[in-house]
Amino acid sequence: MSDYIKISLLTPYELGKFNLSHRVVLAPLTRQRSYNNVPQPHAILYYSQRATEGGLLITEATGVSDTAQGYQDTPGIWTKEQVEAWKPIVDAVHAKGGIFFCQIWHVGRVSNSVFQPNGQTPISSTDKPLKPVHNSSYADAAEFTPPRRLRRDEISQIVQDFVLAARNAIEAGFDGVEIHGANGYLIEQFLKDQVNDRTDDYGGSLENRCRFALEIVEAVVNEVGADRVGIRLSPFTDFMEAVDSNPVALGLYMAKALNKFGICYLHMIEPRMKMVLDKCETPHSLQPMRNAFKGSFIASGGYGRENGIKAMSDNHADLISYGRLFLANPDLPKRFELNAPLNKYDRKTFYTSDPVIGYVDYPFLE
Ligand SMILES: Cc1cc2nc3c(=O)[nH]c(=O)nc-3n(C[C@H](O)[C@H](O)[C@H](O)COP(=O)(O)O)c2cc1C
């Protein structure tokens, strides 16, 4: 091609010890096709379709324990059966030269007792209940059971659940783990001041609210090594009623506090993604956090080819993660390279349980 110019999104990048060949990352995407919380063989094809030589993929959110679940058929990584089920999926991604991180997750109060062991009450930083949701982030309307505030002496066990999940992820062959500290789930229920109403040393001040997240990071780093750990944060979003009165201060505090662990990356969701999927106007930017964090920085939310390229040239991020576009375009990096047209995503099949439709049937180029 005579007019071929290598776009910045497709240039190599050293993500710690991982040599990436391009900057187009698969964002974590819950697909609700892991029946009974066990990853299924159809995920082998789904992830390997999206794998490229030197491309980074992040799994869908994956439960760290039997209290971590809040949706039908999301995968876990706390049992031997789940670890074994992940192995062929990881192997398939590695066979194509991909780098694969497992996003480890606890939903906290975004749950219902039907998803909990013995129908018990979901746990959280608080006992404040969530209102039911009827929006496009769900296949169905969701009702939540009012949560139970974790006792102070129970918190270290949840930290250990993340440690076990990380150890299991490495055993399954993953290259690393991404701690899910975003989108209103348990870690954010501690981080954000409009949710966390604790009066012990895990609530109140910014330092106290960040304690749980940082204890998890430290413990997971000690278990698997800093070069295998990333974290995802979304200080600006208000998904699942998780709001902070000063998201800039929260984001900056975390970015600076994370520096001492030397982790592989910080993955942040753009302020424009107020409700995960819906964009809004905002005066805020991730730039202060990008500047404060010393390691690799992944930005996510509302990116396409052009603003992704611009984010690279503006030094806004090192890598961009793509959710809906990668979901619908298994060969997204190739399409960006060729500036080819994109398949449109179909929201109706985001969370349906079919092993093929809306999952592995999005066409490749040509
Ligand atoms: C179907 C779907 C499932 C998602 N599941 C997760 C998830 O498991 N973990 C997570 O951190 N974010 C999840 N997200 C948010 C995406 O990772 C991403 O931040 C969001 O889609 C915005 O990026 P985009 O504009 O590139 O789609 C999900 C989004 C979608 C559309």
PDB file of C-alpha atoms and ligand atoms in Angstrom, residues 27-31 60-61 103 180 183 232 269 273 276-277 300-303 321-325 327 350-351, ligand 1:
ATOM      1  CA  ALA A  27     -11.248  -4.321  27.663  1.00  0.00           C
ATOM      2  CA  PRO A  28     -12.813  -6.612  30.260  1.00  0.00           C
ATOM      3  CA  LEU A  29     -16.288  -7.598  29.021  1.00  0.00           C
ATOM      4  CA  THR A  30     -18.794  -9.626  31.009  1.00  0.00           C
ATOM      5  CA  ARG A  31     -20.602 -11.959  28.610  1.00  0.00           C
ATOM      6  CA  GLU A  60     -14.331 -10.574  31.630  1.00  0.00           C
ATOM      7  CA  ALA A  61     -14.762  -9.925  35.362  1.00  0.00           C
ATOM      8  CA  GLN A 103      -9.768  -9.484  35.792  1.00  0.00           C
ATOM      9  CA  HIS A 180     -11.307  -4.820  39.429  1.00  0.00           C
ATOM     10  CA  ASN A 183     -17.732   0.347  38.235  1.00  0.00           C
ATOM     11  CA  ARG A 232      -8.770  -0.852  37.028  1.00  0.00           C
ATOM     12  CA  ILE A 269     -12.099   4.692  32.767  1.00  0.00           C
ATOM     13  CA  MET A 273     -18.273   7.221  30.737  1.00  0.00           C
ATOM     14  CA  VAL A 276     -20.285   2.698  31.840  1.00  0.00           C
ATOM     15  CA  LEU A 277     -22.005   2.706  28.448  1.00  0.00           C
ATOM     16  CA  SER A 300     -10.739   3.190  28.409  1.00  0.00           C
ATOM     17  CA  GLY A 301     -14.167   4.372  27.433  1.00  0.00           C
ATOM     18  CA  GLY A 302     -15.657   5.818  24.281  1.00  0.00           C
ATOM     19  CA  TYR A 303     -12.565   5.285  22.142  1.00  0.00           C
ATOM     20  CA  SER A 321      -8.692  -0.580  25.860  1.00  0.00           C
ATOM     21  CA  TYR A 322     -11.684  -1.125  23.631  1.00  0.00           C
ATOM     22  CA  GLY A 323     -14.909  -2.680  24.882  1.00  0.00           C
ATOM     23  CA  ARG A 324     -17.842  -2.632  22.518  1.00  0.00           C
ATOM     24  CA  LEU A 325     -15.792  -2.197  19.344  1.00  0.00           C
ATOM     25  CA  LEU A 327     -16.661  -7.216  21.168  1.00  0.00           C
ATOM     26  CA  PHE A 350     -24.204  -8.590  25.117  1.00  0.00           C
ATOM     27  CA  TYR A 351     -25.408 -10.677  28.042  1.00  0.00           C
TER      28      TYR A 351
HETATM   29  C1  LIG B   1     -21.007  -6.058  27.496  1.00  0.00           C
HETATM   30  C2  LIG B   1     -20.112  -5.299  28.444  1.00  0.00           C
HETATM   31  C3  LIG B   1     -19.589  -5.935  29.546  1.00  0.00           C
HETATM   32  C4  LIG B   1     -18.704  -5.262  30.403  1.00  0.00           C
HETATM   33  N1  LIG B   1     -18.119  -5.953  31.420  1.00  0.00           N
HETATM   34  C5  LIG B   1     -17.127  -5.382  32.148  1.00  0.00           C
HETATM   35  C6  LIG B   1     -16.387  -6.149  33.082  1.00  0.00           C
HETATM   36  O1  LIG B   1     -16.580  -7.356  33.238  1.00  0.00           O
HETATM   37  N2  LIG B   1     -15.422  -5.508  33.792  1.00  0.00           N
HETATM   38  C7  LIG B   1     -15.158  -4.178  33.635  1.00  0.00           C
HETATM   39  O2  LIG B   1     -14.275  -3.649  34.301  1.00  0.00           O
HETATM   40  N3  LIG B   1     -15.846  -3.435  32.735  1.00  0.00           N
HETATM   41  C8  LIG B   1     -16.804  -4.010  31.977  1.00  0.00           C
HETATM   42  N4  LIG B   1     -17.438  -3.285  31.011  1.00  0.00           N
HETATM   43  C9  LIG B   1     -16.960  -1.922  30.691  1.00  0.00           C
HETATM   44  C10 LIG B   1     -15.948  -1.987  29.541  1.00  0.00           C
HETATM   45  O3  LIG B   1     -14.740  -2.635  29.925  1.00  0.00           O
HETATM   46  C11 LIG B   1     -15.594  -0.570  29.029  1.00  0.00           C
HETATM   47  O4  LIG B   1     -15.033   0.176  30.084  1.00  0.00           O
HETATM   48  C12 LIG B   1     -16.839   0.131  28.496  1.00  0.00           C
HETATM   49  O5  LIG B   1     -17.504  -0.703  27.553  1.00  0.00           O
HETATM   50  C13 LIG B   1     -16.487   1.443  27.803  1.00  0.00           C
HETATM   51  O6  LIG B   1     -15.555   1.210  26.768  1.00  0.00           O
HETATM   52  P1  LIG B   1     -16.013   1.209  25.208  1.00  0.00           P
HETATM   53  O7  LIG B   1     -16.556   2.568  24.925  1.00  0.00           O
HETATM   54  O8  LIG B   1     -14.743   0.917  24.474  1.00  0.00           O
HETATM   55  O9  LIG B   1     -17.049   0.145  25.042  1.00  0.00           O
HETATM   56  C14 LIG B   1     -18.379  -3.908  30.178  1.00  0.00           C
HETATM   57  C15 LIG B   1     -18.951  -3.254  29.078  1.00  0.00           C
HETATM   58  C16 LIG B   1     -19.797  -3.928  28.202  1.00  0.00           C
HETATM   59  C17 LIG B   1     -20.329  -3.237  26.984  1.00  0.00           C
END
